[in-house]
Each structure stands twice: as structure tokens, then as C-alpha cells.
Coordinates of C-alpha atoms in Angstrom, one line a residue:
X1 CA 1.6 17.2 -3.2
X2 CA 2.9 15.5 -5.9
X3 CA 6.2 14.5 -7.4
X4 CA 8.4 14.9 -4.2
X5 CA 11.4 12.0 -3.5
X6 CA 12.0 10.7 -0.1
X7 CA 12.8 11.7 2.2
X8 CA 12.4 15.1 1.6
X9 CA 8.3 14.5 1.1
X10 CA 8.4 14.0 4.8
X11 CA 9.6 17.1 5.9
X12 CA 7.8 19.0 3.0
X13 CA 4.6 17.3 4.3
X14 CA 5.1 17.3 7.8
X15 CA 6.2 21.1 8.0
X16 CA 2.9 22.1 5.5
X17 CA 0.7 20.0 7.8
X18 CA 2.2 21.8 11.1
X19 CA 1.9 25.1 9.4
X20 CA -1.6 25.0 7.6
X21 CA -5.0 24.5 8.8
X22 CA -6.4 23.0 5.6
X23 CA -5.9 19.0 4.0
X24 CA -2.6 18.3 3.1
X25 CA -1.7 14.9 0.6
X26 CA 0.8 13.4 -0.6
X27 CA -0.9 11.2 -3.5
X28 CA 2.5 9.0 -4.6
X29 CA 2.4 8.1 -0.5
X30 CA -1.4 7.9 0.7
X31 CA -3.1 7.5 -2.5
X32 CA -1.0 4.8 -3.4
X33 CA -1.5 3.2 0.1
X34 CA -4.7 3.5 0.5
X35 CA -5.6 2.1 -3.1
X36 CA -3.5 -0.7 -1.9
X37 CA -4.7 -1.6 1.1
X38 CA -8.0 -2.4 -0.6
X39 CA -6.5 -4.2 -3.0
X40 CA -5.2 -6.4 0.2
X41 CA -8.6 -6.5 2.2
X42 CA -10.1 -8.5 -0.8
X43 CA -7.1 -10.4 -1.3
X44 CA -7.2 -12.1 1.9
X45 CA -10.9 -12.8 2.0
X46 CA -10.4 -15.0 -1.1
X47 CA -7.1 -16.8 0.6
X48 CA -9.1 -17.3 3.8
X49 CA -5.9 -15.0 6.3
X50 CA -6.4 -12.5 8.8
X51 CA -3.9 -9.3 8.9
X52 CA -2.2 -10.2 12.1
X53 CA -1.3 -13.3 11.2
X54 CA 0.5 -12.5 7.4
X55 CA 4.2 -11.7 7.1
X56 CA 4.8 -9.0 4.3
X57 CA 7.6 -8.4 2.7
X58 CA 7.7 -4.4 0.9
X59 CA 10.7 -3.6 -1.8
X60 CA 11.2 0.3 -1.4
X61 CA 11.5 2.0 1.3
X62 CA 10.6 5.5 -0.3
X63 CA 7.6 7.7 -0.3
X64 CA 5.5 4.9 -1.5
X65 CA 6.8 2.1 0.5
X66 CA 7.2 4.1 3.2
X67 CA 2.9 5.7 3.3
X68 CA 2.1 1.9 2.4
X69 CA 3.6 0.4 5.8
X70 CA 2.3 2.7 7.7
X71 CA -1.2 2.3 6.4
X72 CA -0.8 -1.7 6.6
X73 CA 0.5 -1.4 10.8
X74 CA -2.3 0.7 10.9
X75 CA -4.8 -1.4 9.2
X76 CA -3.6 -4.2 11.7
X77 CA -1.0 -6.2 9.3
X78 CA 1.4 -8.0 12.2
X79 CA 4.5 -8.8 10.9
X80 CA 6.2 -6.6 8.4
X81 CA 9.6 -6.3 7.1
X82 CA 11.3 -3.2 4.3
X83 CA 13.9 -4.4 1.8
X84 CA 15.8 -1.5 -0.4
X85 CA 18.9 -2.0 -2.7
X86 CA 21.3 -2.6 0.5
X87 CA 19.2 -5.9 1.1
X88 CA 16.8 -6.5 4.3
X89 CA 16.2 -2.8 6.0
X90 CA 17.8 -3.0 9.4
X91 CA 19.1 0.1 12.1
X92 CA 22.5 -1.2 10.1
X93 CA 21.5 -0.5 6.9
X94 CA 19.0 2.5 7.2
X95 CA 19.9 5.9 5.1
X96 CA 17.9 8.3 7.1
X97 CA 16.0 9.0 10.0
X98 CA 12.6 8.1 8.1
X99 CA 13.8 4.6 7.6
X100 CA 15.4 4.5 11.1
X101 CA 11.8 5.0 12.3
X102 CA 10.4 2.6 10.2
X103 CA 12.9 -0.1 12.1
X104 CA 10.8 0.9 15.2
X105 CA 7.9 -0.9 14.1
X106 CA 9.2 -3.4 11.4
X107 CA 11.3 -6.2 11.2
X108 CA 10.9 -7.4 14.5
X109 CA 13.6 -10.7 14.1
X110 CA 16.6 -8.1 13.1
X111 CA 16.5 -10.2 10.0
X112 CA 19.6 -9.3 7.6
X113 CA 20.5 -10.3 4.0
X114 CA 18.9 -10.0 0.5
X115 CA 15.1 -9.7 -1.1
X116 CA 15.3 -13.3 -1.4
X117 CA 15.9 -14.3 2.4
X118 CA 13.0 -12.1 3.3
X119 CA 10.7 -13.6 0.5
X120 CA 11.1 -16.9 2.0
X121 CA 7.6 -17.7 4.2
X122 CA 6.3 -14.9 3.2
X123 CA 2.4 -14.6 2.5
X124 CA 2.3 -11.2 0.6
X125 CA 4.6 -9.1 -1.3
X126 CA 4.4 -5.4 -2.0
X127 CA 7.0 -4.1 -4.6
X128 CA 7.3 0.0 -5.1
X129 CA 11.0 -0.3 -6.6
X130 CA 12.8 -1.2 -9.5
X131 CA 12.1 -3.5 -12.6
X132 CA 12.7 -7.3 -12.8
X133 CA 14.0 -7.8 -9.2
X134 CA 12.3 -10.4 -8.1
X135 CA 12.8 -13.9 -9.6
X136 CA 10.0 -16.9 -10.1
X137 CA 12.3 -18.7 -7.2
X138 CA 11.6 -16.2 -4.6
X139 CA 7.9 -16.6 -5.3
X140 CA 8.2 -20.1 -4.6
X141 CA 9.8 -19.8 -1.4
X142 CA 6.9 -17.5 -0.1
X143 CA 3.8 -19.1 1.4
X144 CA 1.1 -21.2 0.0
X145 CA -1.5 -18.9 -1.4
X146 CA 0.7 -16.1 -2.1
X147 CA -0.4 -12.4 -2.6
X148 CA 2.1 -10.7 -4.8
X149 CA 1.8 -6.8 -6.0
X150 CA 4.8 -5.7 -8.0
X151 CA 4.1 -2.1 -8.5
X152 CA 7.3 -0.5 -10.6
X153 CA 5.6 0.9 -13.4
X154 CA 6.3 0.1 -16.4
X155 CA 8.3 -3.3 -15.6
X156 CA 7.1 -4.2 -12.9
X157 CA 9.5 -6.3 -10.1
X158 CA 8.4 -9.8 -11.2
X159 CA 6.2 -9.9 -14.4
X160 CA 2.7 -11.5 -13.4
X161 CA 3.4 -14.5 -15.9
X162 CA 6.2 -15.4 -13.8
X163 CA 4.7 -15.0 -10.4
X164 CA 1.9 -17.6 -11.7
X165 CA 4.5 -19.8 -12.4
X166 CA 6.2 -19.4 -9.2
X167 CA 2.9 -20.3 -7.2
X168 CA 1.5 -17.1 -6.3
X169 CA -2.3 -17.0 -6.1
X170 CA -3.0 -13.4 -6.1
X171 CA -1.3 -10.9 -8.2
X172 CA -1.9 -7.0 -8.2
X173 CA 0.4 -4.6 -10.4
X174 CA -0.2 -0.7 -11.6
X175 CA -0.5 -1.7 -15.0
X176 CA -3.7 -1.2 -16.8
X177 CA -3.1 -4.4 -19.2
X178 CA -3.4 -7.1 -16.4
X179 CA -5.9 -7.4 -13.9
X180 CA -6.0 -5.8 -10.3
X181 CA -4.8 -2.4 -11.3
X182 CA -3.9 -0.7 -8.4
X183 CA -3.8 2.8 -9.3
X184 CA -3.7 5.7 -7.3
X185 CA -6.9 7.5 -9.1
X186 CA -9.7 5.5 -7.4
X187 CA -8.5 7.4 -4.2
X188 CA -7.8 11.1 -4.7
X189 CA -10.5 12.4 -6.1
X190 CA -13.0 11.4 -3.4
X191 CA -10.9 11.7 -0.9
X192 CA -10.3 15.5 -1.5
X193 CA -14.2 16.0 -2.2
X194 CA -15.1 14.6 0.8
X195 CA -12.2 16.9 2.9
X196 CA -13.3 19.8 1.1
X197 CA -17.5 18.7 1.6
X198 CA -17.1 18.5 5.4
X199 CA -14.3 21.5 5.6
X200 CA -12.3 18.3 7.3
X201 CA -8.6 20.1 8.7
X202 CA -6.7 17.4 7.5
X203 CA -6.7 14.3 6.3
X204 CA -5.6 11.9 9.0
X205 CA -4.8 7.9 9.4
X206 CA -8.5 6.8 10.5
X207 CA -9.5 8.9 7.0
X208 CA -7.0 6.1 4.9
X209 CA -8.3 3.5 6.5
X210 CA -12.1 4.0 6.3
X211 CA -11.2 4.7 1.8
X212 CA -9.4 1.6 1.7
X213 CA -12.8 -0.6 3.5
X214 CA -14.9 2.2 1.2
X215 CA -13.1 1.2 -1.7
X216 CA -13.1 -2.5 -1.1
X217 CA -16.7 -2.6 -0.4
X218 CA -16.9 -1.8 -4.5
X219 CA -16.7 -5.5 -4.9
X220 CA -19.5 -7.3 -3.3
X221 CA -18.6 -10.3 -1.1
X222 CA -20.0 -13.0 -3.6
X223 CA -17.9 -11.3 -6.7
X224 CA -14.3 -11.4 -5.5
X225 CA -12.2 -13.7 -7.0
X226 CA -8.5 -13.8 -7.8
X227 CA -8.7 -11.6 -10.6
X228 CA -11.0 -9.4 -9.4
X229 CA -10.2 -7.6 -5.9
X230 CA -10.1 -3.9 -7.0
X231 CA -12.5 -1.7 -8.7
X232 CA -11.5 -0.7 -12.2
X233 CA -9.4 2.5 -12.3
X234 CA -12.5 4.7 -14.0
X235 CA -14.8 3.6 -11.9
X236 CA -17.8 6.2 -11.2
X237 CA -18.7 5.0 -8.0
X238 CA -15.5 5.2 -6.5
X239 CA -15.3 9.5 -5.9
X240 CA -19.1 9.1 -4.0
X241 CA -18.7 6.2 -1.9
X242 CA -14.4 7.3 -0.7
X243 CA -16.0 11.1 -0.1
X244 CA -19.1 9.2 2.0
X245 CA -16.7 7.3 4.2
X246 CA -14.0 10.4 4.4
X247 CA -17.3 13.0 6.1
X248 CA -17.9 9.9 8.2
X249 CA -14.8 9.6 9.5
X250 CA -13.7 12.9 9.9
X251 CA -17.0 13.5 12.3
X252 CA -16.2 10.8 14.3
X253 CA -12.3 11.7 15.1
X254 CA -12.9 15.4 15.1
X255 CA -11.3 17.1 12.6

């Protein structure tokens, strides 16, 4: 699937899925997630944190936003908390019933207010919103060895320049002119050939999880750095190495 807004790629995806008995995607939600969440594996090797113990802060609570929190909870990331253009996402401020589930499972201090107040002690960032949104300031505020991924494509939330200045240590965006691209592409294309090699029924969480390590495991230990976390986009390796770890999976949870 492709191209769908929230929240009506829910339903879309959720009534195909019911309904068919062959792999359903989403690629803005689960590619983007998965590609992501490799992106994040590296980065906290080279700051030296462990998932449980980072506070994340995502900006969009749409598709995107919405496949990329679910993938971090499941991934094991222990404190997480949505922020959309009504500030802080809370059961006060939700729009729908897919945001009012992800107050379930996020947000666990009821916190209120703005981008800023949630930025403050934060160790990692995710934006999948809107240009220029986030200011050198709220950088600051976050933790000491910030990870910071403003995503909006082609302004991105907080321009990398700025987010240097403001301290962070890590920096991720979708654009191809800076490094850490996180883009979409390294996912997809193995992920389907490895569905479509083992006749998989569906693509399920365990599947994500397994591309993102797959995908991270592109960089060897000894060669990640700060500017280096993610394969490049192109990458030939990428399509082998996701469909290896997608037949793997699929095996082992049944599908």
C-alpha cells in the first residue's frame, strides 16, 4: 500500500489483512519504521544506551509516526511519548481512536504541553511532521549525547546544522545530501522478496524487527560512527541479507 493518510491506512490495512491470505504493507508506515529502527540500533551502540532506558520523543502521530512507535515498543524502547500540532498527545488531545490507542502504551506521566516540554531530558528524537518545528533550544534541553532524526522531507523539523549546534550527537534525516539517510528503499524490496521466496502469509512484527537487526548488521561493529549508522540508500546488499532474515523469521513464528 502506498500513499494512504491516517487514519484511514489503518482500516484500509487492517480490513485487507483480515480479508486476504497473502502479505500486506504499508511502506510510508513499516518501511519507514523498520529503516528507522536500524538507523537507532547503531545509534545507541555509539552513545553507549540501552532501549529501555532512553526517553523518545516522536513529532507526528500519522501513519509514519504511528508504524514507528509501535516498532520501537516492540523493539524494547521504554519510555515513549507522541507530540502532534495540539502539543504533547494525551487521551485529552487525541483525534481518533488510533491515537487513543497509542495513549495505551505511551506517555506514561500524562505529560501535557508543547514539543518543547517534551524535548526537555530527552535522549532521542524522531520527527515525521512538518518543516522547521523544532528550534536549536529544544535540542539543548534534551540529553547529553542526543540522537535526533528529523524526517519531513524536504525541510526537515530542525536542519542538521542546527541540531549540531544545539548539542546533538547523532543526526539521521531522509535526505540524501547529509549523512544517515534514512530512506524507506533499503527495506521494501527485500522484505517483499523474502515474503514472496518463503510464500510467508503476512508480514508480521517479529518480520520488522529481524529487517531492522538485518539491516543494521550492514555496518560492522568496528565501522559505526556518528556519521555512519545506516547503509547507503542503493545499497546491493541490503534486498539479500532483509529477504535472509524475513524466511528466517517467518519459519520460526509460523506464518
Amino acid at each position: 500500500l502506498e500513499d494512504i493518510a491516517a487514519p484511514r491506512c489503518f482500516e484500509i490495512e487492517a480490513k485487507l489483512k483480515e480479508r486476504l491470505d497473502i502479505p500486506v504493507f504499508h511502506d510510508d508506515q513499516h518501511g519507514t519504521a523498520v529503516v528507522l529502527l536500524a538507523a537507532l540500533i547503531n545509534a545507541l551502540k555509539v552513545v553507549g544506551k540501552k532501549p529501555q532506558d532512553v526517553r523518545t520523543v516522536i513529532s507526528g502521530a500519522g501513519s509514519a509516526g504511528t508504524a514507528i512507535g509501535m516498532l520501537l515498543l516492540q523493539y524494547g524502547i521504554g519510555h515513549l511519548v507522541y507530540c502532534d500540532r495540539n502539543g504533547v498527545l494525551n487521551r485529552d488531545t487525541a483525534l481518533n481512536d488510533a491515537q487513543l490507542a497509542l495513549c495505551d502504551v505511551t506517555n506514561p506521566e500524562n505529560l501535557h504541553g508543547t514539543i518543547a516540554d517534551a524535548l526537555k531530558g530527552a535522549d532521542v528524537f524522531i520527527g515525521v511532521s512538518a518543516p522547521g518545528i523544532v528550534t536549536e533550544e529544544m535540542i539543548a534541553a534534551m540529553n547529553k549525547d542526543a540522537i535526533v532524526f528529523p524526517m519531513a522531507n524536504p525541510v526537515p523539523e530542525i536542519m542538521p546544522e542546527l541540531a549540531k549546534k544545539g548539542g546533538a550527537r547523532i543526526i539521521g534525516t531522509g535526505r540524501s545530501d547529509y549523512p544517515n539517510q534514512i530512506n524507506n528503499v533499503l527495506a521494501f524490496p527485500g522484505i517483499f522478496r523474502g515474503a514472496l521466496d518463503c510464500r510467508a502469509s503476512c508480514i508480521n512484527e517479529e518480520m520488522k524487527v529481524a529487517t531492522s537487526y538485518a539491516l543494521a548488521s550492514l555496518i560492522p561493529d568496528n565501522e559505526i560512527t556518528e556519521e555512519n549508522i545506516i547503509a547507503p540508500a542503493l545499497d546491493k546488499r541490503a534486498a539479500q541479507v532483509v529477504a535472509e532474515a524475513v524466511i528466517k523469521t517467518a519459519k520460526e513464528t509460523g506464518v
